[in-house]
Coordinates of C-alpha atoms and ligand atoms in Angstrom, one line a residue:
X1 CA -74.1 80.3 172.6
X2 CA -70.7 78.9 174.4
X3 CA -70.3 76.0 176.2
X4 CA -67.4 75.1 178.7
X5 CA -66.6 71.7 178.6
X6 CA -64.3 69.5 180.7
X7 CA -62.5 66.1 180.0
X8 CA -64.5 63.0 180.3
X9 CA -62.6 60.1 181.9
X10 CA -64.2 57.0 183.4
X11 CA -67.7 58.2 183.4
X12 CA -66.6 61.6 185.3
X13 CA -66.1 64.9 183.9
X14 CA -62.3 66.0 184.8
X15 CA -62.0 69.8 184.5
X16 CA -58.8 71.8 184.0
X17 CA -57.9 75.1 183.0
X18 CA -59.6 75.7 179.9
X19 CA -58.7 77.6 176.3
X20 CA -61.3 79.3 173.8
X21 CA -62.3 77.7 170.7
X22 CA -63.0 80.2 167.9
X23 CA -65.2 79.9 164.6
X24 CA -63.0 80.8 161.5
X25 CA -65.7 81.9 159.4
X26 CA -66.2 84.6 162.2
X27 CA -63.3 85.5 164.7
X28 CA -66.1 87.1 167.5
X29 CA -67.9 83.7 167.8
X30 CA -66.4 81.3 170.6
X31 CA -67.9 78.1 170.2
X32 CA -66.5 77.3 173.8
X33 CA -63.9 76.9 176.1
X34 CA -63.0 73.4 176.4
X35 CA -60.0 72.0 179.1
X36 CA -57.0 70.8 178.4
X37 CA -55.3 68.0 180.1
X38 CA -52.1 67.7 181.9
X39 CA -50.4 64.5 181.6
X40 CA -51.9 63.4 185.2
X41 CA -55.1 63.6 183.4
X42 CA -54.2 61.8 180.4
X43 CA -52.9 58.9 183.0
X44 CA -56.0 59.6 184.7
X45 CA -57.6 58.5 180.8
X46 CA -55.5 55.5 180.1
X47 CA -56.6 53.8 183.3
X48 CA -59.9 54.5 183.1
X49 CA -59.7 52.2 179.7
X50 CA -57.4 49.9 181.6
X51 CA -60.1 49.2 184.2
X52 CA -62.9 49.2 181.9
X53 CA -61.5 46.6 179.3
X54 CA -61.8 43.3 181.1
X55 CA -65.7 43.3 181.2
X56 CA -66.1 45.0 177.7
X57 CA -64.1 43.4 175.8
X58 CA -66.0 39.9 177.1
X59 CA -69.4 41.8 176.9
X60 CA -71.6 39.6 174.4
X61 CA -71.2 41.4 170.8
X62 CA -75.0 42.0 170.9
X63 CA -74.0 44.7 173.8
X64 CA -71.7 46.2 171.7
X65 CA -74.0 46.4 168.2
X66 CA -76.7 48.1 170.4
X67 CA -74.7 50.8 171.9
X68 CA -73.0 51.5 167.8
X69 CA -76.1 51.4 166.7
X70 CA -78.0 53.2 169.1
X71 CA -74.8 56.0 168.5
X72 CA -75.5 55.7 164.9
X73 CA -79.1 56.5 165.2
X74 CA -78.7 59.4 167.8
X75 CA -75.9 60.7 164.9
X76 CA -77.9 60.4 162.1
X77 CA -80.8 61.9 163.7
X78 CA -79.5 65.1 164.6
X79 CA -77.5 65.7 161.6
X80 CA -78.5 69.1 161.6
X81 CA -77.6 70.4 164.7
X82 CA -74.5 68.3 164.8
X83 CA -74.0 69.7 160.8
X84 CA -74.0 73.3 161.9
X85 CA -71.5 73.2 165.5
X86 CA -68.9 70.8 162.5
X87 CA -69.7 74.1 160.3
X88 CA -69.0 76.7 162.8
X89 CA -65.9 75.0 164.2
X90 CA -63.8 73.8 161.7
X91 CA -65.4 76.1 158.5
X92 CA -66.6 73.1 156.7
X93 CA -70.0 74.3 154.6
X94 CA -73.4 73.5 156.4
X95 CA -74.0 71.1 153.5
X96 CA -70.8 69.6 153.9
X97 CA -70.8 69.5 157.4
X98 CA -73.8 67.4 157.4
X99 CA -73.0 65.3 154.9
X100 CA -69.9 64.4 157.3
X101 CA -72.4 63.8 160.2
X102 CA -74.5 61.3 157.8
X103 CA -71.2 59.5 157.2
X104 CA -70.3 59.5 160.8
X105 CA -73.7 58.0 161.6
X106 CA -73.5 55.5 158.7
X107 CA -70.3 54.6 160.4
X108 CA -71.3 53.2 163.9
X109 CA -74.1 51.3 161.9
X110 CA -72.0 50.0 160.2
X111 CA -69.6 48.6 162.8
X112 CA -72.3 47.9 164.9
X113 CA -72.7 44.6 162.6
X114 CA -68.8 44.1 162.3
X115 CA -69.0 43.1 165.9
X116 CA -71.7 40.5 164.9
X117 CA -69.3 39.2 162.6
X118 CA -66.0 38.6 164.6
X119 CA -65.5 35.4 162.7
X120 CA -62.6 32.8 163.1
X121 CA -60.9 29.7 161.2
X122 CA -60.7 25.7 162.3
X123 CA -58.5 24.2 160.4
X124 CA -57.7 20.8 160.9
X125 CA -54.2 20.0 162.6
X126 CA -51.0 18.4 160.4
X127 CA -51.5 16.1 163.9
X128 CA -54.2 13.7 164.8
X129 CA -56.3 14.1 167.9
X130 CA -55.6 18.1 167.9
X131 CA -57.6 21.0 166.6
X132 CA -56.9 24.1 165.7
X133 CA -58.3 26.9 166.1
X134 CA -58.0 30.6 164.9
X135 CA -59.3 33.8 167.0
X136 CA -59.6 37.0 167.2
X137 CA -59.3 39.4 170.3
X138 CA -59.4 42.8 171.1
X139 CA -56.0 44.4 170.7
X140 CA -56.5 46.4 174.1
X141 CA -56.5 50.3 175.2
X142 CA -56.5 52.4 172.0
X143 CA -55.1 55.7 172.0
X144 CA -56.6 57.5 169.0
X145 CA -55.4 61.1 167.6
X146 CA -57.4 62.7 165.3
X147 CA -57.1 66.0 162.9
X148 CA -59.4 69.0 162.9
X149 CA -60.6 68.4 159.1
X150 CA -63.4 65.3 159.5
X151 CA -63.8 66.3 163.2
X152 CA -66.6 64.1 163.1
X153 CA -65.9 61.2 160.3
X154 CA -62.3 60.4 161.8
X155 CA -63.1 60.1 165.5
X156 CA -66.0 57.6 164.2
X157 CA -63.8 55.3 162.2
X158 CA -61.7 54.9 164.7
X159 CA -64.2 54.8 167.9
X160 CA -66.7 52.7 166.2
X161 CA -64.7 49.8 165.5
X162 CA -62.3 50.0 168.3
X163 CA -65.6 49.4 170.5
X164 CA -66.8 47.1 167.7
X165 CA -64.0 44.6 168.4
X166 CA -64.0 44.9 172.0
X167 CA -61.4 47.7 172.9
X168 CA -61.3 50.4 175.0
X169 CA -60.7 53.9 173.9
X170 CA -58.3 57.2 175.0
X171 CA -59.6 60.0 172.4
X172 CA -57.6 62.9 171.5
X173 CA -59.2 65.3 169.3
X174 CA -57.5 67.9 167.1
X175 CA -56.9 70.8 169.8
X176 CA -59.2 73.2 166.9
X177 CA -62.1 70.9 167.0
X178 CA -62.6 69.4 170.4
X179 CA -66.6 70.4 170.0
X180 CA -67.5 68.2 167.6
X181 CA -65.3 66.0 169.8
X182 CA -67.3 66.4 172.6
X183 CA -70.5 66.3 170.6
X184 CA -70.3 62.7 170.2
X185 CA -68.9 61.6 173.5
X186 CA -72.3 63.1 174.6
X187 CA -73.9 60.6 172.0
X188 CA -71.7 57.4 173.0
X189 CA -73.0 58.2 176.7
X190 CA -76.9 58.8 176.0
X191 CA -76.4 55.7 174.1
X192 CA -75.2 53.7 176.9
X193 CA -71.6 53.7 177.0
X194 CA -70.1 52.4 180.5
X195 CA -67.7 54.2 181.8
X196 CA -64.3 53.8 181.0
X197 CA -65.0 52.7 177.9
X198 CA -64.6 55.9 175.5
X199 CA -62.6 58.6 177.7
X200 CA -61.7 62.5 176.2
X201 CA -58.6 64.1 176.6
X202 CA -58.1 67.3 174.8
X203 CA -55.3 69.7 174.4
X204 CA -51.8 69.8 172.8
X205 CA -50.5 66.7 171.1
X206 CA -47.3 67.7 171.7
X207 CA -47.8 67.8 175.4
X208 CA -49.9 64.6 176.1
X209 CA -48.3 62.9 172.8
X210 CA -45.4 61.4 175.2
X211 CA -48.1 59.8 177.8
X212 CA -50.3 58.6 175.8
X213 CA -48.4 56.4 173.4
X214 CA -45.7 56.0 176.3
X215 CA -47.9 54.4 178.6
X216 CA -47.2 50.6 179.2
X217 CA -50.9 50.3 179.7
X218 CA -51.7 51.5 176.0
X219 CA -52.1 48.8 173.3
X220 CA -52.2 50.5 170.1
X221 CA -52.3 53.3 168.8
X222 CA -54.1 55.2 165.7
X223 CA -53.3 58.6 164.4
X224 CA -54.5 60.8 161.6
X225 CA -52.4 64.1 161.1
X226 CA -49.4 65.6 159.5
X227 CA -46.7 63.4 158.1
X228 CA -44.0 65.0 160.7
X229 CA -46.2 63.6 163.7
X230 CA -47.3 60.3 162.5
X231 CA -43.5 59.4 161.4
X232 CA -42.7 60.5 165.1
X233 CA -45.5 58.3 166.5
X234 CA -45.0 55.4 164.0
X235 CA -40.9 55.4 165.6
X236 CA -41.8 55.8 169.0
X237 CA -44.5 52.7 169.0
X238 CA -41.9 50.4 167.1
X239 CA -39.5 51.4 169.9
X240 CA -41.9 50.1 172.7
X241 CA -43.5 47.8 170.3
X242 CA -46.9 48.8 169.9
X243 CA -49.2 48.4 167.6
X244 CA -49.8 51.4 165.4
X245 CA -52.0 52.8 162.8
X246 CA -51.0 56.0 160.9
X247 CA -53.0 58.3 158.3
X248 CA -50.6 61.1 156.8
X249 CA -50.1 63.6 154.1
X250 CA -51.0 63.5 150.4
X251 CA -49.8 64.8 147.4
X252 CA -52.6 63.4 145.0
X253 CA -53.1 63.4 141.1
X254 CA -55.7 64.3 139.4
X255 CA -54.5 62.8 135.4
X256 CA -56.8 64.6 132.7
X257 CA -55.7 62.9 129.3
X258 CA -56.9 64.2 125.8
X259 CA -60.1 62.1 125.4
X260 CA -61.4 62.8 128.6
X261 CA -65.0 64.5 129.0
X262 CA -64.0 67.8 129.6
X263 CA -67.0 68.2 132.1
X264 CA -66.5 65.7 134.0
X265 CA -62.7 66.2 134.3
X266 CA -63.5 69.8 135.6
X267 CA -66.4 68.6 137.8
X268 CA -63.5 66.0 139.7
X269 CA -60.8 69.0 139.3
X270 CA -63.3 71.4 141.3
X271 CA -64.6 69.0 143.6
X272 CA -61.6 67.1 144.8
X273 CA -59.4 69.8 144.5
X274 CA -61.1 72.9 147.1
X275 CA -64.3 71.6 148.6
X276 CA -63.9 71.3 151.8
X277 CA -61.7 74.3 151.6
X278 CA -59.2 71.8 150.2
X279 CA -58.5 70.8 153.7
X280 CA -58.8 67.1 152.6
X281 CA -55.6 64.8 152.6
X282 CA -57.4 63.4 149.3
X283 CA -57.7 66.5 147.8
X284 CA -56.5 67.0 144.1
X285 CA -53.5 68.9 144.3
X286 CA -51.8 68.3 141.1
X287 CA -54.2 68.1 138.2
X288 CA -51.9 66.7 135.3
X289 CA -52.9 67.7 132.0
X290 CA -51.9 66.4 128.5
X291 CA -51.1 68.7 125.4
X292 CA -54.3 67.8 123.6
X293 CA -57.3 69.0 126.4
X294 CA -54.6 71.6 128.1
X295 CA -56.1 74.6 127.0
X296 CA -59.8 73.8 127.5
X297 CA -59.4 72.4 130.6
X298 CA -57.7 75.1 132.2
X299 CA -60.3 77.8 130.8
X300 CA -63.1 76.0 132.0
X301 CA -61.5 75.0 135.1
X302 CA -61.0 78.3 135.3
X303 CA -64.4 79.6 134.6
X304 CA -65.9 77.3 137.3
X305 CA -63.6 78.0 140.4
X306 CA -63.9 81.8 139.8
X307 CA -67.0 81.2 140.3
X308 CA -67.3 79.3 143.8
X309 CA -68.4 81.4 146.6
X310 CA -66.6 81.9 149.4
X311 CA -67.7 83.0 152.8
X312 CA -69.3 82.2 156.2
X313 CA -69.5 78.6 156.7
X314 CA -73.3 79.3 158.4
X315 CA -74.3 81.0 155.0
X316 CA -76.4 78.7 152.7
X317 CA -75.0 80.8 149.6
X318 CA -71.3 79.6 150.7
X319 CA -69.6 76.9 148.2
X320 CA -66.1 77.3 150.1
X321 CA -65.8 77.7 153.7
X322 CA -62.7 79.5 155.4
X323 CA -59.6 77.9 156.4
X324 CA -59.6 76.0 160.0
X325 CA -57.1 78.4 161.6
X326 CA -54.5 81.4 161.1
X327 CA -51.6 78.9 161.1
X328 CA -53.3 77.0 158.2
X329 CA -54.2 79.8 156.7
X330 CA -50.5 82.0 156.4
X331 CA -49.2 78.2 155.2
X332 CA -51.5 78.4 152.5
X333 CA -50.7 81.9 151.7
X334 CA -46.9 81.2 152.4
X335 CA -47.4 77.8 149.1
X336 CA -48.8 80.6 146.9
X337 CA -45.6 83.0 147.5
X338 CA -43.4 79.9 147.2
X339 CA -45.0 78.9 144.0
X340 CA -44.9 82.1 142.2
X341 CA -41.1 82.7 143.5
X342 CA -40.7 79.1 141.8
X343 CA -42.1 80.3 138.4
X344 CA -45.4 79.7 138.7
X345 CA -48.5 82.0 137.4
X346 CA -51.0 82.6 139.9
X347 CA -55.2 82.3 139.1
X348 CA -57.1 83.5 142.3
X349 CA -56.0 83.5 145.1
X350 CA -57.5 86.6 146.8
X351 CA -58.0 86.9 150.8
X352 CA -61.8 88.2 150.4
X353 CA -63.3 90.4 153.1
X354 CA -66.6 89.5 154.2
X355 CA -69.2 90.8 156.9
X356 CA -67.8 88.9 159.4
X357 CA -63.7 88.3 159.6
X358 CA -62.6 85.0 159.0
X359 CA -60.3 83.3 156.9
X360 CA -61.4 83.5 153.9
X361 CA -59.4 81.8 150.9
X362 CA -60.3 82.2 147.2
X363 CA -59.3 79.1 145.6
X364 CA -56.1 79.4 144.1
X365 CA -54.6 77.7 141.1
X366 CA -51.2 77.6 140.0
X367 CA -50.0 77.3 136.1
X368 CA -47.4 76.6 134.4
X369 CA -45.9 74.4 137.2
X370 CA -43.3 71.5 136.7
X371 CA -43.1 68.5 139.0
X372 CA -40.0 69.0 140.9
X373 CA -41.3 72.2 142.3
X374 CA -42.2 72.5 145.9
X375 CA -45.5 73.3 145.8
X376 CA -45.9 69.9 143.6
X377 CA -44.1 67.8 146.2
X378 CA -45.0 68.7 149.6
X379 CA -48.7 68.6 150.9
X380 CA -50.2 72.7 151.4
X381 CA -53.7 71.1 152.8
X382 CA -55.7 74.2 151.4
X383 CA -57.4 75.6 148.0
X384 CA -54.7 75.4 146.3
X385 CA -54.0 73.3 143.3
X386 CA -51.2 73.4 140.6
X387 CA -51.4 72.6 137.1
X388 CA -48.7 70.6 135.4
X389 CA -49.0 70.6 131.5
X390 CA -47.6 66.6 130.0
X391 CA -47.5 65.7 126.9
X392 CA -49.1 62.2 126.8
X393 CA -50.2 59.2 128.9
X394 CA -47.0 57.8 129.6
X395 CA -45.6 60.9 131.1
X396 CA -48.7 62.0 133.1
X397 CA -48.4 58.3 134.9
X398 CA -44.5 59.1 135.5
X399 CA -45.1 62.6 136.6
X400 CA -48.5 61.5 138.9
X401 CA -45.8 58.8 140.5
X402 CA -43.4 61.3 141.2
X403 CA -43.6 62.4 144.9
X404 CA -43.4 60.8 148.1
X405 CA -47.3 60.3 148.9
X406 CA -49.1 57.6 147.4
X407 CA -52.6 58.2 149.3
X408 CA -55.5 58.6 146.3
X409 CA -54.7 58.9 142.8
X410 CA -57.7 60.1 139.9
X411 CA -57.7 59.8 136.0
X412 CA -60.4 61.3 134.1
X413 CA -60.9 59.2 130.3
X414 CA -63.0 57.8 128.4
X415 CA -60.8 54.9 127.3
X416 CA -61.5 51.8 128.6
X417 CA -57.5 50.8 127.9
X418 CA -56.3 54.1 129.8
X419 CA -58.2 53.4 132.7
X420 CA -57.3 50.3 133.1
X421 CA -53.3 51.0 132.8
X422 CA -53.9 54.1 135.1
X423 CA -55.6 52.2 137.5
X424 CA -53.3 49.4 137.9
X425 CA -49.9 51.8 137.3
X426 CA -50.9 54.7 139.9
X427 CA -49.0 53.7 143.0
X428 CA -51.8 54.8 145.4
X429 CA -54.3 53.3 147.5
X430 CA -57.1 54.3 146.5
X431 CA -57.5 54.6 142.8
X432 CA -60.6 56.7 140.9
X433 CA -61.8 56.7 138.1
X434 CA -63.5 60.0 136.4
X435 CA -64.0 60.6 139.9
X436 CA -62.8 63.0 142.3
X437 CA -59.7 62.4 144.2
X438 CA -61.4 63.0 147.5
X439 CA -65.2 61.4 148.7
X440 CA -65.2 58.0 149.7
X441 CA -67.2 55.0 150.9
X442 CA -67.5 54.4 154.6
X443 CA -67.7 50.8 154.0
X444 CA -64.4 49.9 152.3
X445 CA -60.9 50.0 153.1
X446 CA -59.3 53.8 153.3
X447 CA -55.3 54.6 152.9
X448 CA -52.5 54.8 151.4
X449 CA -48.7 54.0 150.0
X450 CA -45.4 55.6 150.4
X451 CA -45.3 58.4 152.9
X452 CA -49.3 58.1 153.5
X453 CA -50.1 55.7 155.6
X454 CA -48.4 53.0 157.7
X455 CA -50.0 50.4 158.7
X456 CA -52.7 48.0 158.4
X457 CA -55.8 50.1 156.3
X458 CA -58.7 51.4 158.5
X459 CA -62.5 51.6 157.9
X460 CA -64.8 48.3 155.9
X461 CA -64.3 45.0 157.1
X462 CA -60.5 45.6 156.8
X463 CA -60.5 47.6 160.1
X464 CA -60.4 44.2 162.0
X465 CA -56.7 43.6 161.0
X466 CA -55.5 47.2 163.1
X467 CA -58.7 46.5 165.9
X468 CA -58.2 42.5 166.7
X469 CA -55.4 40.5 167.4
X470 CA -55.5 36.6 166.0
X471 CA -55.0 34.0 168.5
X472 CA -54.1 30.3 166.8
X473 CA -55.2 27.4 169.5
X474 CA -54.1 23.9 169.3
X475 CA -56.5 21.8 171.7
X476 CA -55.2 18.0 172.2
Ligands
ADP1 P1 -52.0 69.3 161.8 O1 -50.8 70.0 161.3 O2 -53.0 69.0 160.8 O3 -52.6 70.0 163.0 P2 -50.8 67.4 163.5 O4 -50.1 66.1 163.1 O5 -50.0 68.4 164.3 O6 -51.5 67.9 162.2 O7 -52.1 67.0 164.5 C1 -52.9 65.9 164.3 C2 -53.2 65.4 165.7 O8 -52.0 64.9 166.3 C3 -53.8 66.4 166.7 O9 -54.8 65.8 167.5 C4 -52.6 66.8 167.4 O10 -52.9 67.3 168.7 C5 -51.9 65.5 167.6 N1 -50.4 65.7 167.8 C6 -49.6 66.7 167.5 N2 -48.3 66.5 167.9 C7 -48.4 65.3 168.6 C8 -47.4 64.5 169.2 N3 -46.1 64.9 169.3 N4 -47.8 63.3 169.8 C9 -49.0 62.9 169.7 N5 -50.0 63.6 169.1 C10 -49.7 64.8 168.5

């Protein structure tokens, strides 16, 4: 089953030429052909959004709750179906997949009763007879880019509370997953959305990057991706002086000190550090290890990710799904090399072969790595994780500090002093505790320091601050 999709601007579908979409965990499978814009079409887009934005953003907040939350029901309720195309596209596991969808859904609920609660301020003027009063307002047409590894998730926190707050919407899926794209513009419209309102573009950023954010018609702009685009986008909006939202690379610590619970420190090591293929920009890629648990932390970790299962993402056996694509895949591959040239000793690893060809990953760890290493400093974005052996608290917080990325940042102990040092001394945004690096809540704020992130933080209530601008009126 293959579907050929166009792009969907201003209520119409918009078809140009189109490029196959494959399914990594099986090379044979096309999931479709889907079109990709020229940068007509991508104008085409923006003022479609342009048009549309007058009457939504002054549509009554109770029109824009029922179409989230109708969008959240249609989600959740076909979790499977939508859990399964998110599996076979982008190699996520079925379970995992769905558990994305659930989030996704949980999402537009979610904003759906933001945009009941658009609150402002009075505050009284320093000057009699005059009030004052603060607003907020729709910050415009939204461009938004999104990666292939939440195909779903992302594209929801940014649509749902762009719309939320009153915005129009240009989407750009990641050119690997413009299905999953396309699976919940097909949503948005069964759940009423007018047209103009949420438009799809899809093809190359690199070719529609320039129109998109260039256009004088676009607002702002909101990106999830590779550190390398999102510093390009982040320079180009200050240069027309646009509002911009950016989600990049991590490089994140997972601190295991010597009174730790072993279990759970391995539990958090396997989890945040290759499920999800360790395609996660939260993902655990340096576990830091002191002296003291060393040894039977790296046996056990050991044990357990020998054991994960790797395979066809469709296969309800499968623990680890394949890498998205071949260019993500030889990166990975190419990390391991430059590793072990650094001096590192290689655990896994393996390119499996399976029924079908895909490609397939065995987790991979790295030992006896030291900090300044490239594999410790810049982000790989696979199963890949390197060890770093410390000797004690105070060095693990140095080392864990030590590169540019300061997205999430994990310590496993069971001292109440340790955490509470960790967890006010990790530069990060998000910090966790005897928890995974990776697996958030969908109703609290989500980013990062340093090299992460720029710019106000997405998702929760705090959303508002990228998605509204404040208006202060004095009335005499
Ligand atoms: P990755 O390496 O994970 O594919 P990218 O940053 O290249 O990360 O891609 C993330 C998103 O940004 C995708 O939707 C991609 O099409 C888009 N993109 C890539 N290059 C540009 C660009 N120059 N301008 C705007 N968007 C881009």
């Amino acid at each position: 089953m293959s579907e050929t999709r166009p792009n969907f601007i201003g209520g119409e579908q918009v078809m140009s030429e189109t490029v196959p979409d494959i399914n990594p965990s099986d090379l044979s499978d096309t999931v479709g052909h889907y079109a990709q814009a020229d940068i007509t079409i991508a104008s085409q887009a923006i003022d479609a959004a342009a048009q549309a934005f007058p009457a939504w953003s002054r549509a009554s907040p109770q029109v824009r709750f029922d179409l989230l939350d109708r969008t959240g029901t249609l989600i959740l309720e076909r979790k499977q179906v939508l859990g399964e195309l998110l599996a076979r596209e982008e190699g996520k596991t079925l379970a995992e997949g769905i558990g994305e969808v659930i989030r996704a859904g949980q999402i537009f609920k979610f904003f759906a009763g933001e945009a009941l609660r658009m609150t402002g301020d009075i505050v009284q003027s320093v000057r009699p007879g005059v009030d004052v009063e603060i607003s907020r307002e729709p910050a415009g047409i939204c461009c938004l880019i999104t990666p292939w590894n939440f195909p779903i998730a992302i594209p929801a926190w940014k649509i749902a509370p762009a719309l939320a707050f009153g915005n129009t919407v240009v989407f750009k899926p990641a050119e690997q997953t413009p299905g999953c794209g396309w699976a919940l513009i097909d949503i948005l419209i069964e759940a009423g959305a007018p047209p103009g309102v949420i438009n799809l573009v899809m093809g190359k950023g690199s070719d529609l990057g320039d129109t998109l954010i260039g256009s004088p018609k676009v607002d702002a702009v909101s990106f999830t991706g590779s550190l390398h685009t999102g510093r390009r986008i982040a320079a180009r909006c200050a240069e027309l002086g646009k509002r911009v939202q950016c989600e990049m690379g991590g490089k994140n610590p997972l601190v295991v000190l010597d009174d730790a619970d072993l279990n759970v420190a391995v539990s958090a090591a396997i989890n945040g550090a290759f499920f999800s293929t360790g395609q996660r920009c939260t993902a655990s890629s340096r576990l830091i290890v002191t002296e003291g648990i060393y040894d039977a932390f790296v046996s056990a970790l050991t044990t357990r990710m020998r054991a994960l299962r790797v395979g066809h993402a469709l296969d309800p056996a499968t623990e680890i799904g394949p890498v998205v694509d071949e260019r993500q895949f030889r990166q990975n591959l190419d990390y391991i090399e430059i590793g072990q040239g650094e001096g590192a000793r290689l655990i896994g690893g393996d390119t499996p072969t399976r029924d079908t060809r895909g490609f397939f990953l065995e987790p991979a760890l790295l030992l006896d790595t030291l900090p300044d290493m490239r594999v410790n400093q810049e982000e790989i974005f696979g199963p890949v994780a390197s060890v770093i052996r410390v000797s004690d608290a105070d060095a693990a917080l140095e080392v864990a500090n030590a590169v540019p990325f300061g997205l999430s940042a994990g310590v496993c102990t069971t001292s109440l002093a340790s955490a509470r040092r960790f967890r006010r001394d990790l530069v990060a945004g998000m910090v966790m505790v005897n928890l995974p690096t990776a697996g958030v809540d969908y109703h609290v704020p989500f980013g990062g320091r340093r090299a992460s992130s720029f710019g106000p933080r997405e998702q929760g209530s705090y959303a508002r601050e990228f998605y509204t601008i404040v208006k202060t009126s004095y009335i005499g």
